[in-house]
Coordinates of C-alpha atoms in Angstrom, one line a residue:
M86 CA 230.2 136.1 176.3
L87 CA 229.0 132.5 175.9
I88 CA 225.4 133.8 175.7
S89 CA 226.3 135.0 172.2
G90 CA 226.5 131.4 171.1
L91 CA 222.9 130.9 172.3
I92 CA 221.7 134.0 170.4
I93 CA 223.5 133.1 167.1
G94 CA 222.4 129.5 167.4
A95 CA 218.8 130.6 167.9
A96 CA 219.0 132.8 164.8
L97 CA 220.5 130.0 162.8
G98 CA 218.0 127.5 163.9
F99 CA 215.1 129.8 163.1
V100 CA 216.4 130.5 159.6
L101 CA 217.2 126.8 158.9
Q102 CA 213.7 125.7 159.9
R103 CA 211.8 128.4 158.1
G104 CA 214.0 128.2 155.0
R105 CA 213.8 124.4 155.0
F106 CA 217.6 124.5 154.4
C107 CA 218.8 121.0 154.6
V108 CA 222.1 120.0 153.0
T109 CA 221.0 116.4 152.8
G110 CA 218.3 117.3 150.3
A111 CA 220.8 119.3 148.3
F112 CA 223.2 116.3 148.0
R113 CA 220.3 113.8 147.5
D114 CA 218.8 115.9 144.7
V115 CA 222.0 115.8 142.7
W116 CA 221.7 112.0 142.4
I117 CA 218.0 111.3 142.5
A118 CA 216.4 114.3 140.8
K119 CA 219.4 115.5 138.8
N120 CA 218.7 118.9 140.4
T121 CA 221.4 121.3 141.7
W122 CA 219.0 124.1 143.0
W123 CA 219.7 123.5 146.7
L124 CA 223.4 122.7 146.1
S125 CA 223.9 126.1 144.4
A126 CA 222.2 127.8 147.3
L127 CA 224.8 126.1 149.6
F128 CA 227.5 127.6 147.5
V129 CA 226.0 131.0 147.9
A130 CA 226.2 130.6 151.7
I131 CA 229.8 129.5 151.4
A132 CA 230.6 132.5 149.1
V133 CA 229.0 135.0 151.4
Q134 CA 230.8 133.6 154.5
S135 CA 234.1 133.5 152.5
V136 CA 234.0 137.2 151.8
G137 CA 233.3 138.0 155.5
V138 CA 235.9 135.7 157.1
W139 CA 238.7 136.9 154.9
L140 CA 237.8 140.5 155.6
L141 CA 237.8 139.7 159.3
D142 CA 241.2 138.1 158.8
A143 CA 242.5 141.1 156.9
F144 CA 241.5 143.5 159.6
G145 CA 243.0 141.3 162.3
V146 CA 239.8 140.4 164.1
I147 CA 240.5 136.7 163.6
T148 CA 243.5 134.8 162.2
L149 CA 242.6 132.1 159.7
S150 CA 244.8 129.0 159.5
S151 CA 244.4 125.3 158.7
P152 CA 246.4 122.3 160.0
D153 CA 248.0 119.8 157.6
F154 CA 245.4 118.0 155.5
A155 CA 244.4 114.7 157.1
W156 CA 243.4 113.3 153.7
L157 CA 242.6 109.7 154.6
A158 CA 240.4 110.6 157.5
T159 CA 238.6 113.3 155.5
V160 CA 237.8 111.0 152.6
L161 CA 236.7 108.1 154.7
G162 CA 234.9 110.2 157.3
G163 CA 233.2 112.4 154.7
F164 CA 231.9 109.3 152.8
V165 CA 230.6 107.6 156.0
F166 CA 228.9 110.8 157.1
G167 CA 227.3 111.3 153.7
F168 CA 226.0 107.8 153.8
G169 CA 224.7 108.2 157.3
I170 CA 222.7 111.4 156.6
I171 CA 220.5 109.5 154.1
L172 CA 219.6 106.9 156.8
A173 CA 219.1 109.6 159.4
G174 CA 216.9 111.7 157.2
G175 CA 218.9 114.8 157.7
C176 CA 222.4 116.3 158.0
A177 CA 223.7 117.7 161.3
T178 CA 221.7 120.9 161.3
G179 CA 218.8 119.2 159.5
T180 CA 218.6 116.7 162.2
Y181 CA 218.6 119.4 164.9
Y182 CA 215.8 121.5 163.3
R183 CA 213.7 118.4 162.5
A184 CA 214.0 117.2 166.0
A185 CA 212.7 120.6 167.1
E186 CA 209.7 120.0 164.8
G187 CA 208.7 116.9 166.7
L188 CA 210.1 114.2 164.5
V189 CA 210.8 111.3 166.8
G190 CA 213.1 109.7 164.2
S191 CA 215.3 112.8 164.3
W192 CA 215.4 112.5 168.1
F193 CA 217.0 109.1 167.8
A194 CA 219.3 110.2 165.0
L195 CA 220.4 113.3 167.1
L196 CA 221.0 111.2 170.2
F197 CA 223.2 108.7 168.5
Y198 CA 224.9 111.3 166.4
A199 CA 226.1 113.1 169.6
L200 CA 226.9 109.8 171.4
F201 CA 229.0 108.3 168.6
A202 CA 230.8 111.6 167.9
A203 CA 231.8 111.5 171.5
I204 CA 232.8 107.9 171.3
A205 CA 234.9 108.6 168.2
K206 CA 236.5 111.8 169.7
Y207 CA 236.9 110.9 173.3
G208 CA 236.0 107.3 173.8
P209 CA 236.9 103.8 172.6
L210 CA 237.2 104.9 169.0
G211 CA 239.4 107.9 169.9
G212 CA 242.6 106.0 169.1
A213 CA 241.4 105.0 165.6
T214 CA 240.3 108.6 164.9
Q215 CA 243.7 109.9 166.0
A216 CA 245.5 107.3 163.8
L217 CA 243.4 108.2 160.8
R218 CA 243.9 111.9 161.3
G219 CA 247.6 111.4 161.7
V220 CA 247.9 110.5 158.0
T221 CA 248.5 114.0 156.5
T222 CA 250.1 115.9 153.7
E223 CA 252.5 118.3 155.4
G224 CA 252.5 122.0 154.4
H225 CA 249.3 121.7 152.3
G226 CA 246.4 122.7 154.6
T227 CA 244.8 125.1 152.2
I228 CA 244.3 125.4 148.5
H229 CA 245.8 128.8 148.2
E230 CA 248.9 127.7 150.0
T231 CA 249.3 124.8 147.6
L232 CA 248.7 127.0 144.6
N233 CA 250.8 129.8 146.1
V234 CA 248.1 132.4 145.3
S235 CA 246.3 135.0 147.4
P236 CA 243.1 133.7 149.0
W237 CA 241.3 136.7 147.5
V238 CA 241.8 135.1 144.1
L239 CA 239.8 132.1 145.3
V240 CA 237.3 134.4 147.0
A241 CA 236.7 136.2 143.7
L242 CA 236.3 132.9 141.7
L243 CA 234.0 131.5 144.3
V244 CA 231.7 134.5 144.4
A245 CA 231.6 134.7 140.6
G246 CA 230.9 131.0 140.3
A247 CA 228.2 131.0 143.0
A248 CA 226.5 134.1 141.5
L249 CA 226.4 132.6 138.0
W250 CA 225.1 129.3 139.3
A251 CA 222.4 131.0 141.3
R252 CA 221.5 133.2 138.3
H253 CA 221.2 130.1 136.2
H254 CA 218.5 128.7 138.5
L255 CA 216.8 132.0 139.2
T256 CA 216.2 132.8 135.6
K257 CA 214.7 129.3 134.8
P258 CA 210.9 129.1 134.9
R259 CA 209.7 127.2 137.9
M260 CA 206.5 125.3 138.4
K261 CA 203.9 127.3 140.4
I262 CA 202.7 125.5 143.5
A263 CA 199.2 126.1 144.8
T264 CA 199.1 127.6 148.3
L265 CA 196.3 128.3 150.8
P266 CA 195.3 131.9 151.3
P267 CA 197.5 133.7 153.9
E268 CA 196.1 133.9 157.4
R269 CA 198.6 136.5 158.6
T270 CA 199.8 139.8 157.4
G271 CA 203.0 141.9 157.7
L272 CA 206.0 140.5 159.6
G273 CA 204.0 137.5 160.9
H274 CA 203.2 136.4 157.3
L275 CA 206.8 136.9 156.2
L276 CA 208.4 135.1 159.1
F277 CA 206.0 132.2 159.8
E278 CA 203.9 131.7 156.7
K279 CA 205.5 132.8 153.4
A280 CA 207.8 130.3 151.8
W281 CA 211.4 131.5 151.9
N282 CA 213.5 131.8 148.8
P283 CA 216.5 129.3 149.1
F284 CA 219.0 131.9 147.9
A285 CA 217.8 134.6 150.3
T286 CA 218.0 132.0 153.0
A287 CA 221.5 131.1 152.0
V288 CA 222.6 134.8 152.2
V289 CA 221.2 135.1 155.7
I290 CA 223.0 131.8 156.7
G291 CA 226.2 133.2 155.3
L292 CA 225.9 136.4 157.3
I293 CA 225.1 134.4 160.5
A294 CA 228.2 132.3 159.9
I295 CA 230.3 135.4 159.6
A296 CA 228.9 136.8 162.9
A297 CA 229.8 133.5 164.6
W298 CA 233.6 134.0 164.1
P299 CA 234.3 137.0 166.2
A300 CA 231.6 135.9 168.8
S301 CA 233.2 132.5 169.2
W302 CA 236.8 133.9 169.0
A303 CA 236.0 136.3 171.9
T304 CA 235.5 133.3 174.2
G305 CA 238.7 131.6 173.2
R306 CA 237.1 129.2 170.8
E307 CA 239.0 130.0 167.6
F308 CA 236.5 128.8 165.0
G309 CA 233.1 129.7 163.5
L310 CA 230.0 127.5 163.3
G311 CA 230.4 123.9 164.2
I312 CA 228.0 121.1 165.1
T313 CA 229.9 117.8 165.7
G314 CA 232.4 119.0 168.3
P315 CA 229.7 120.7 170.4
S316 CA 227.4 117.8 170.1
A317 CA 230.1 115.4 171.3
N318 CA 231.0 117.9 174.1
I319 CA 227.3 117.7 175.3
A320 CA 227.5 113.9 175.5
N321 CA 230.8 114.1 177.2
Y322 CA 229.6 116.6 179.8
L323 CA 226.4 114.6 180.5
T324 CA 228.5 111.5 181.3
T325 CA 231.5 113.1 183.1
A326 CA 230.2 116.5 184.4
D327 CA 233.3 118.1 183.0
V328 CA 232.3 121.8 182.8
E329 CA 235.2 122.5 180.5
M330 CA 233.2 120.7 177.8
V331 CA 230.6 123.5 177.9
D332 CA 231.9 126.1 175.5
W333 CA 230.5 128.6 173.0
G334 CA 229.8 125.8 170.6
V335 CA 227.6 124.0 173.1
F336 CA 225.5 127.1 173.6
L337 CA 225.3 127.4 169.8
V338 CA 223.7 124.0 169.2
V339 CA 221.4 124.5 172.2
G340 CA 220.4 127.7 170.5
I341 CA 219.8 125.9 167.2
L342 CA 217.3 123.7 168.9
A343 CA 215.6 126.6 170.6
G344 CA 215.4 128.7 167.5
S345 CA 214.1 125.8 165.4
L346 CA 211.4 125.1 168.0
I347 CA 210.3 128.8 168.0
A348 CA 210.1 128.7 164.2
A349 CA 208.2 125.4 164.2
L350 CA 205.7 126.6 166.8
G351 CA 205.2 129.9 165.1
S352 CA 204.6 128.4 161.7
Q353 CA 202.4 125.7 163.3
E354 CA 204.7 123.0 161.9
F355 CA 205.4 121.4 165.3
R356 CA 203.8 118.0 165.7
I357 CA 205.0 114.8 167.4
R358 CA 205.4 112.3 164.7
V359 CA 206.4 108.7 165.6
P360 CA 207.8 106.7 162.6
D361 CA 207.7 103.0 162.1
A362 CA 210.3 100.6 163.5
Q363 CA 212.3 100.4 160.4
T364 CA 212.7 104.2 160.2
I365 CA 213.8 104.4 163.8
V366 CA 216.4 101.7 163.3
R367 CA 217.7 103.5 160.2
S368 CA 217.7 106.8 162.1
I369 CA 219.8 105.2 164.9
A370 CA 222.2 103.7 162.4
G371 CA 222.4 107.0 160.4
G372 CA 223.1 109.0 163.5
A373 CA 225.9 106.7 164.6
L374 CA 227.5 106.8 161.1
M375 CA 227.2 110.6 161.1
G376 CA 228.9 110.9 164.5
V377 CA 231.8 108.6 163.6
G378 CA 232.2 110.0 160.1
A379 CA 232.2 113.7 161.2
A380 CA 234.7 112.9 163.9
W381 CA 237.0 111.3 161.4
A382 CA 236.5 114.0 158.7
G383 CA 237.0 116.8 161.2
G384 CA 233.6 118.3 160.5
C385 CA 230.1 117.8 159.2
T386 CA 228.1 119.6 156.5
I387 CA 228.6 122.8 158.6
G388 CA 232.1 122.4 159.9
N389 CA 233.5 121.2 156.6
G390 CA 230.9 121.8 154.0
L391 CA 230.1 125.4 155.0
V392 CA 233.0 126.8 157.2
E393 CA 236.2 125.0 156.1
T394 CA 235.2 125.5 152.5
S395 CA 235.0 129.3 153.0
M396 CA 238.6 129.1 154.3
F397 CA 239.6 127.2 151.2
S398 CA 241.0 124.3 153.3
W399 CA 241.6 121.0 151.5
Q400 CA 239.7 119.3 154.3
G401 CA 236.6 121.4 153.6
W402 CA 236.5 120.9 149.9
I403 CA 237.6 117.3 149.8
G404 CA 235.3 116.5 152.7
L405 CA 232.4 118.1 150.9
A406 CA 233.0 116.0 147.8
A407 CA 233.3 112.8 149.9
M408 CA 230.0 113.6 151.6
I409 CA 228.3 114.1 148.3
L410 CA 229.6 110.7 147.1
G411 CA 228.5 109.0 150.3
T412 CA 225.1 110.5 150.0
G413 CA 224.9 109.3 146.4
A414 CA 225.8 105.8 147.4
A415 CA 223.1 105.7 150.1
A416 CA 220.6 107.3 147.9
K417 CA 221.1 104.7 145.2
L418 CA 220.7 101.9 147.7
F419 CA 217.8 103.2 149.8
I420 CA 215.9 105.8 147.8
A421 CA 216.2 105.0 144.1
P422 CA 214.6 101.5 144.4
R423 CA 211.6 102.9 146.2
R424 CA 211.1 105.6 143.5
K425 CA 211.3 103.0 140.8
A426 CA 208.8 100.7 142.5
A427 CA 206.4 103.7 143.0
T428 CA 206.6 104.7 139.3
P429 CA 203.0 104.5 137.8
G430 CA 202.5 101.7 135.3
R431 CA 205.6 99.8 136.4
V432 CA 205.1 96.1 136.2
P433 CA 206.2 94.4 139.5
A434 CA 209.1 92.0 139.2
G435 CA 208.2 88.4 138.5
L436 CA 204.9 89.1 136.8

């Protein structure tokens, strides 16, 4: 049954790479470009998954539940994670698929992400993580429990909001980008050459996320997609040889790498690219912050930003907001100054 994790992971990695679906870009664009195109696509993926998981819950295939809301850890961890993804150049899944494209900076970010997630979950920082996550609001794990309403009310509102937001972007005229004549036809052109629509990509990701629930549940892992926990488990297994660490989630993230590599090779986008020393240092720092932040928050842009949000847990939605704020802070520090300096006609300071 664990092999289903590898298959679903490969499908997810392929779609992420070909669709260029990176949540870091979605968060960054809100602050730098004042653009919510990709963020609205993320909400489409959340909405699609939400419909599916609550149907699975209604039919008894899975049972959705959320623990008490660890508010302090979620806010601090989400902010730290959001800050880190700017330095690393990608979120959890973005780092995985960029690593499979041959970006050496992402190799370093991925290595230190997994290492520091393990340190924060199982190692020297484990006590601090437990202490932070011990600060909770009892009896308020989910939004619908707090509001005392059916989760289907929130599902309907989320689907309607995501649909209207997507329609807003889809009906706006977009600048046409010049492209080279296609070299392939048929399925090869569609899969490996043609640019994928962000909203179509989001729908497919939402469907893959739905499929992950019963597949993972069947192995005893009662959750859907997740990146941080499995990444930490890989690091733990490699240092302790504890085979209990190798669960469905580990197969999932290995599959993401494999699927992304297949997509990158098929689209001829794989190339070893070695960055400068500053980028490598930032990638290492970003990966470390991602690992610690996600461990504190209880999830990354997938675990919290895509999965927990579909369950309407406070951790998911507050974590998502904290990640966006953390991304904004890092973007203002590291990206905005470079953009200003690169503006044509700008007079350098001191002249």
